[in-house]
Amino acid sequence: MAQSAVNGVALIGAGIYPKEAYLPALHKTKATLVAIYSRSLKSASECLAEARKFDGLCAENIAAYHDGSPSNGGLDQLLQRDDVTSVIVALPTTVQPAVVLKCLAAGKHVLMEKPIAKDVKDAVALIAEYESQFQSQKLILAVAEQFRFDLAHEKARQIVSDGTIGELVAAHARIWSNMQPGNKWYETEWRKVPDYQGGFLLDGGVHFIALLRYVSSDEIEETASFARQTYDHLPPLDTVQGALRFKSGALGTISMSWASVKGEYSYNFIGTKGSLTITGADGGTKLVVEDEQGKVVSEEIIAGEGTAQEFLGFFEAIKRGQGDERASPRQALADVAVVESLLNGGGKVQLYK
């Protein structure tokens, strides 16, 4: 991995994913973590304790900020620190846009978790504010969609774009899981009672749309779909079956469900000369290329390192003074727009009306 030493990083949000994925990924990039914020003292302290386990990750003056007592200045105090140059925001979806704008106003570069917003309207508003008020200051706003940075997905994109499978004619995705109470991702209050469209279909669905768009190097312009809520504990929807039309003329399907007793995670890109299948595998992601007779031409498993790669992309963008297109807010907007179309029965995706 190409490494990029970066100083002055702060975490805004100290939940499961920051602790389990962000900290080891930041350590790989040789970043220096100087601050952690969470609403609760408990979460902030636990994340700080976890961060200290990674040799060289934490600055000597690292501090935890929270809203648990009047004596702790919370996020406002953190943002006043001159040694905080960039922040990584991982908060509930509907909370993030206001916090992101607050961080930008404080002069910090921002990498925010996907989805960029709860719907297209809010995403467009956030992008407009960023582009009119902060982009000219060379402040970076990036969206953490690791599927566009995953090394396996990068290789898959190359296979499709270099003509290995010929002209792309179809792309299909099947993502099924059985989300039950007790699952660590379910047992977060903002996911249990979502105040945004689609529930897990938005929160997770943007990943799968990002993969389809990125690997195909194509845009999804129109959908047709049916959606429903199967499990009472997964409001407002947990399943969608959709058809896709790409800008190039390729067609496709996507089947997403968090209420399926049968699990599945697969993508098929079918061309005029062969096909590419992407599945999960121990140690990474499996890519299988077949020719037009169905004979396996190549097969490999690639460790994607998506989170570390997206951090590297963010830090390099800061140094360059220009955002990485893979993490651009407008790419994230397109992901949300396709999911929103699927959740509402289909039609022209809003960006292409």
Coordinates of C-alpha atoms in Angstrom, one line a residue:
M1 CA 0.0 0.0 0.0
A2 CA 1.2 3.5 -0.9
Q3 CA 1.4 5.3 2.4
S4 CA 0.7 8.9 3.1
A5 CA 1.7 10.3 6.5
V6 CA -1.0 12.9 7.6
N7 CA -1.2 14.8 10.8
G8 CA -4.1 16.4 12.5
V9 CA -7.0 14.0 11.9
A10 CA -10.1 14.0 14.1
L11 CA -12.9 11.5 14.3
I12 CA -16.4 12.9 14.6
G13 CA -18.5 9.9 15.7
A14 CA -17.2 6.9 17.7
G15 CA -19.6 4.1 17.0
I16 CA -19.0 0.6 15.8
Y17 CA -17.6 1.3 12.4
P18 CA -15.1 4.0 13.4
K19 CA -13.8 1.6 16.1
E20 CA -13.7 -1.5 14.0
A21 CA -12.8 -0.2 10.6
Y22 CA -11.5 3.4 10.8
L23 CA -8.9 3.0 13.4
P24 CA -6.9 0.1 11.8
A25 CA -7.3 1.8 8.4
L26 CA -6.0 5.1 9.7
H27 CA -3.1 3.2 11.3
K28 CA -2.2 1.7 7.9
T29 CA -2.1 5.2 6.3
K30 CA 0.3 6.4 9.0
A31 CA -2.1 9.2 9.9
T32 CA -1.9 11.0 13.3
L33 CA -5.2 11.1 15.2
V34 CA -5.4 14.1 17.5
A35 CA -9.1 14.2 18.6
I36 CA -12.2 12.1 18.9
Y37 CA -15.8 13.4 19.4
S38 CA -19.0 11.6 20.4
R39 CA -22.1 12.8 22.0
S40 CA -21.5 10.5 25.0
L41 CA -18.4 10.4 27.3
K42 CA -18.6 6.6 27.2
S43 CA -18.4 6.3 23.4
A44 CA -15.7 8.9 23.1
S45 CA -13.6 7.2 25.9
E46 CA -14.0 3.7 24.5
C47 CA -12.9 4.8 21.0
L48 CA -9.9 6.6 22.5
A49 CA -8.9 3.5 24.4
E50 CA -9.2 1.5 21.3
A51 CA -7.2 4.0 19.3
R52 CA -4.3 3.8 21.8
K53 CA -3.9 0.1 21.0
F54 CA -2.5 1.1 17.6
D55 CA 1.2 2.0 17.9
G56 CA 1.9 5.5 16.5
L57 CA -1.7 6.3 15.7
C58 CA -2.4 8.8 18.5
A59 CA -0.8 12.2 19.0
E60 CA 0.6 12.8 22.5
N61 CA -2.0 15.5 23.0
I62 CA -5.0 13.4 21.7
A63 CA -8.2 14.3 23.5
A64 CA -11.8 13.0 23.7
Y65 CA -14.6 15.5 23.3
H66 CA -18.3 14.8 24.2
D67 CA -21.5 16.4 25.3
G68 CA -21.6 14.6 28.6
S69 CA -20.7 17.5 30.9
P70 CA -20.6 21.3 30.8
S71 CA -16.9 21.4 31.4
N72 CA -16.2 19.5 28.1
G73 CA -16.5 21.8 25.1
G74 CA -17.7 19.1 22.8
L75 CA -17.5 19.5 19.1
D76 CA -17.2 23.3 19.2
Q77 CA -14.0 23.0 21.3
L78 CA -12.6 20.3 19.0
L79 CA -13.1 22.5 15.9
Q80 CA -11.2 25.4 17.6
R81 CA -8.0 23.3 17.6
D82 CA -5.5 24.6 15.0
D83 CA -3.9 21.2 14.9
V84 CA -7.1 19.6 13.6
T85 CA -6.8 20.0 9.8
S86 CA -9.2 17.3 8.7
V87 CA -12.2 15.5 10.2
I88 CA -13.8 12.1 9.4
V89 CA -17.5 12.3 10.2
A90 CA -19.5 9.1 11.0
L91 CA -22.8 10.1 12.5
P92 CA -26.5 9.2 11.8
T93 CA -27.5 10.0 8.3
T94 CA -29.9 12.9 9.0
V95 CA -27.4 14.5 11.5
Q96 CA -24.4 14.6 9.2
P97 CA -25.1 17.5 6.7
A98 CA -25.4 20.2 9.4
V99 CA -22.3 18.8 11.2
V100 CA -20.4 18.7 7.9
L101 CA -21.2 22.3 7.1
K102 CA -20.1 23.3 10.6
C103 CA -16.7 21.6 10.1
L104 CA -16.2 23.2 6.8
A105 CA -17.1 26.6 8.3
A106 CA -14.3 26.0 10.8
G107 CA -11.8 25.5 8.0
K108 CA -11.5 21.7 8.2
H109 CA -11.3 19.3 5.3
V110 CA -14.2 16.7 5.6
L111 CA -14.6 13.0 4.8
M112 CA -18.2 12.1 5.6
E113 CA -19.8 8.7 5.8
K114 CA -22.3 7.6 3.1
P115 CA -25.1 8.2 2.3
I116 CA -24.4 11.9 1.6
A117 CA -27.9 12.7 2.8
K118 CA -31.3 11.1 3.4
D119 CA -32.7 12.0 0.0
V120 CA -31.8 13.8 -3.3
K121 CA -33.2 17.1 -2.1
D122 CA -31.0 17.3 1.0
A123 CA -28.0 16.1 -0.9
V124 CA -28.4 18.8 -3.6
A125 CA -28.7 21.4 -0.9
L126 CA -25.5 20.2 0.8
I127 CA -23.6 20.2 -2.4
A128 CA -24.8 23.6 -3.4
E129 CA -23.7 25.1 0.0
Y130 CA -20.3 23.4 -0.3
E131 CA -19.7 24.5 -3.9
S132 CA -20.8 28.1 -3.3
Q133 CA -19.2 28.7 0.1
F134 CA -16.2 26.4 0.6
Q135 CA -14.9 24.8 -2.6
S136 CA -13.1 28.0 -3.6
Q137 CA -11.2 27.9 -0.3
K138 CA -9.7 24.6 -1.5
L139 CA -11.5 22.8 1.3
I140 CA -12.1 19.2 0.4
L141 CA -15.5 17.6 1.0
A142 CA -15.4 13.9 0.2
V143 CA -17.9 11.0 0.8
A144 CA -16.6 7.8 2.2
E145 CA -17.9 5.2 -0.3
Q146 CA -15.2 2.6 0.0
F147 CA -16.7 0.4 -2.8
R148 CA -15.2 2.9 -5.3
F149 CA -11.8 2.5 -3.7
D150 CA -11.8 -1.2 -3.1
L151 CA -8.9 -2.8 -5.0
A152 CA -11.0 -5.7 -6.2
H153 CA -13.6 -3.4 -7.6
E154 CA -10.8 -1.4 -9.3
K155 CA -9.6 -4.6 -11.0
A156 CA -13.2 -5.4 -12.0
R157 CA -13.7 -2.0 -13.5
Q158 CA -10.5 -2.5 -15.5
I159 CA -11.7 -5.9 -16.8
V160 CA -15.0 -4.4 -18.0
S161 CA -13.5 -1.2 -19.5
D162 CA -10.6 -2.9 -21.3
G163 CA -13.0 -5.1 -23.4
T164 CA -12.1 -8.4 -21.8
I165 CA -15.8 -9.4 -21.8
G166 CA -16.7 -7.3 -24.9
E167 CA -19.3 -4.7 -24.9
L168 CA -21.4 -4.6 -21.7
V169 CA -25.0 -5.7 -22.3
A170 CA -26.2 -6.5 -18.8
A171 CA -25.4 -6.1 -15.1
H172 CA -27.1 -7.9 -12.3
A173 CA -26.8 -7.6 -8.5
R174 CA -28.2 -9.9 -5.8
I175 CA -27.7 -8.9 -2.1
W176 CA -29.7 -10.8 0.4
S177 CA -29.3 -11.1 4.2
N178 CA -31.4 -11.8 7.2
M179 CA -31.2 -8.8 9.6
Q180 CA -32.5 -9.8 13.0
P181 CA -32.7 -8.0 16.4
G182 CA -29.4 -8.6 18.2
N183 CA -27.3 -7.9 15.1
K184 CA -24.8 -5.2 16.0
W185 CA -25.7 -3.1 13.0
Y186 CA -29.4 -3.3 13.9
E187 CA -28.9 -2.4 17.5
T188 CA -28.2 1.2 16.8
E189 CA -31.2 3.4 17.6
W190 CA -31.0 5.5 14.4
R191 CA -31.1 2.3 12.3
K192 CA -33.9 0.7 14.4
V193 CA -36.2 3.6 14.0
P194 CA -34.9 5.3 10.8
D195 CA -36.0 8.9 10.1
Y196 CA -34.9 8.5 6.4
Q197 CA -36.3 6.7 3.4
G198 CA -35.7 3.0 2.9
G199 CA -34.0 2.2 6.2
F200 CA -31.3 -0.4 5.4
L201 CA -32.1 -0.2 1.7
L202 CA -30.7 3.4 1.7
D203 CA -28.0 2.9 4.2
G204 CA -26.6 -0.2 2.6
G205 CA -28.1 0.2 -0.9
V206 CA -25.8 3.1 -1.9
H207 CA -22.9 0.7 -1.6
F208 CA -24.3 -1.7 -4.2
I209 CA -25.4 1.0 -6.6
A210 CA -21.9 2.5 -6.3
L211 CA -20.4 -0.8 -7.3
L212 CA -22.7 -1.2 -10.3
R213 CA -21.9 2.3 -11.5
Y214 CA -18.2 2.1 -10.8
V215 CA -17.4 -1.3 -12.3
S216 CA -19.6 -0.6 -15.4
S217 CA -18.2 3.0 -15.8
D218 CA -21.8 3.7 -16.7
E219 CA -24.7 5.7 -15.3
I220 CA -28.1 4.2 -14.3
E221 CA -30.7 6.5 -15.8
E222 CA -34.0 4.7 -15.3
T223 CA -35.4 2.1 -13.0
A224 CA -38.6 0.1 -12.5
S225 CA -39.2 -1.6 -9.2
F226 CA -41.3 -3.1 -6.5
A227 CA -40.5 -2.6 -2.8
R228 CA -42.0 -3.9 0.4
Q229 CA -41.5 -4.3 4.2
T230 CA -41.3 -8.0 5.1
Y231 CA -40.2 -7.8 8.7
D232 CA -42.0 -5.7 11.2
H233 CA -38.7 -4.7 12.8
L234 CA -37.3 -3.3 9.6
P235 CA -39.3 -0.2 8.7
P236 CA -40.2 1.4 6.4
L237 CA -38.9 -1.1 3.7
D238 CA -36.6 -4.0 3.7
T239 CA -36.8 -5.5 0.2
V240 CA -36.7 -4.1 -3.3
Q241 CA -36.6 -5.9 -6.7
G242 CA -35.7 -3.6 -9.5
A243 CA -34.8 -3.3 -13.2
L244 CA -32.2 -0.9 -14.4
R245 CA -31.4 0.9 -17.7
F246 CA -27.9 2.3 -18.1
K247 CA -26.9 5.3 -20.2
S248 CA -25.0 3.0 -22.6
G249 CA -28.1 1.0 -23.3
A250 CA -27.1 -1.9 -21.1
L251 CA -29.9 -3.3 -19.0
G252 CA -29.7 -4.9 -15.5
T253 CA -31.5 -6.0 -12.4
I254 CA -30.9 -5.5 -8.7
S255 CA -32.4 -7.6 -5.9
M256 CA -31.8 -6.3 -2.4
S257 CA -33.3 -7.7 0.8
W258 CA -32.5 -7.6 4.5
A259 CA -35.4 -10.0 5.1
S260 CA -34.2 -13.1 3.3
V261 CA -33.6 -16.4 5.0
K262 CA -31.3 -17.2 2.1
G263 CA -28.1 -15.2 1.9
E264 CA -26.5 -14.0 -1.3
Y265 CA -23.9 -11.5 -2.4
S266 CA -23.1 -11.5 -6.1
Y267 CA -22.8 -9.3 -9.2
N268 CA -22.7 -10.4 -12.8
F269 CA -21.5 -8.2 -15.6
I270 CA -22.3 -9.8 -19.0
G271 CA -20.7 -8.7 -22.2
T272 CA -20.7 -9.8 -25.8
K273 CA -17.6 -11.9 -25.4
G274 CA -17.9 -13.2 -21.8
S275 CA -18.8 -12.3 -18.3
L276 CA -17.4 -11.2 -14.9
T277 CA -18.8 -12.5 -11.6
I278 CA -18.0 -10.7 -8.3
T279 CA -18.7 -12.5 -5.0
G280 CA -17.5 -12.4 -1.5
A281 CA -14.7 -14.7 -0.4
D282 CA -12.5 -15.5 2.6
G283 CA -9.7 -12.9 2.4
G284 CA -11.4 -10.5 0.1
T285 CA -13.5 -10.4 -3.1
K286 CA -13.5 -13.1 -5.7
L287 CA -13.4 -12.2 -9.4
V288 CA -14.2 -14.8 -12.0
V289 CA -14.0 -14.1 -15.8
E290 CA -15.6 -16.6 -18.2
D291 CA -15.5 -16.6 -22.0
E292 CA -18.6 -16.8 -24.3
Q293 CA -18.7 -20.6 -23.9
G294 CA -18.7 -20.3 -20.1
K295 CA -15.2 -21.5 -19.7
V296 CA -13.3 -19.9 -16.8
V297 CA -10.5 -17.7 -18.1
S298 CA -9.3 -16.2 -14.8
E299 CA -10.1 -16.4 -11.2
E300 CA -8.6 -14.5 -8.3
I301 CA -9.3 -13.3 -4.8
I302 CA -8.2 -9.7 -4.0
A303 CA -8.1 -8.1 -0.5
G304 CA -9.9 -4.8 -1.2
E305 CA -8.7 -2.6 1.7
G306 CA -11.5 -0.2 0.7
T307 CA -11.5 1.9 3.9
A308 CA -7.7 2.4 4.0
Q309 CA -7.7 3.2 0.3
E310 CA -10.4 5.8 0.6
F311 CA -8.5 7.4 3.5
L312 CA -5.4 7.6 1.3
G313 CA -7.5 9.1 -1.5
F314 CA -8.8 11.8 0.9
F315 CA -5.4 12.6 2.3
E316 CA -3.9 12.9 -1.2
A317 CA -6.7 15.1 -2.3
I318 CA -5.9 17.5 0.6
K319 CA -2.3 17.6 -0.4
R320 CA -3.3 18.1 -4.1
G321 CA -5.9 20.7 -3.3
Q322 CA -8.4 18.9 -5.5
G323 CA -11.0 16.2 -4.6
D324 CA -10.8 12.6 -5.8
E325 CA -13.7 11.9 -8.2
R326 CA -14.4 8.5 -6.6
A327 CA -15.3 10.3 -3.4
S328 CA -16.9 13.4 -4.9
P329 CA -20.2 14.6 -3.5
R330 CA -21.8 14.3 -6.9
Q331 CA -20.9 10.7 -7.2
A332 CA -22.6 10.1 -3.8
L333 CA -25.6 12.1 -5.0
A334 CA -26.0 9.8 -8.0
D335 CA -25.9 6.7 -5.7
V336 CA -28.7 8.2 -3.5
A337 CA -30.7 9.2 -6.6
V338 CA -30.8 5.7 -8.0
V339 CA -31.8 4.2 -4.6
E340 CA -34.5 6.8 -4.2
S341 CA -35.8 5.9 -7.6
L342 CA -36.0 2.2 -6.7
L343 CA -37.7 3.0 -3.4
N344 CA -40.4 4.9 -5.2
G345 CA -41.4 2.4 -7.9
G346 CA -38.9 3.6 -10.6
G347 CA -39.0 6.0 -13.5
K348 CA -36.3 8.3 -14.7
V349 CA -33.6 8.8 -12.0
Q350 CA -34.0 12.5 -10.8
L351 CA -30.6 13.5 -12.1
Y352 CA -31.5 12.6 -15.7
K353 CA -35.1 13.9 -15.9

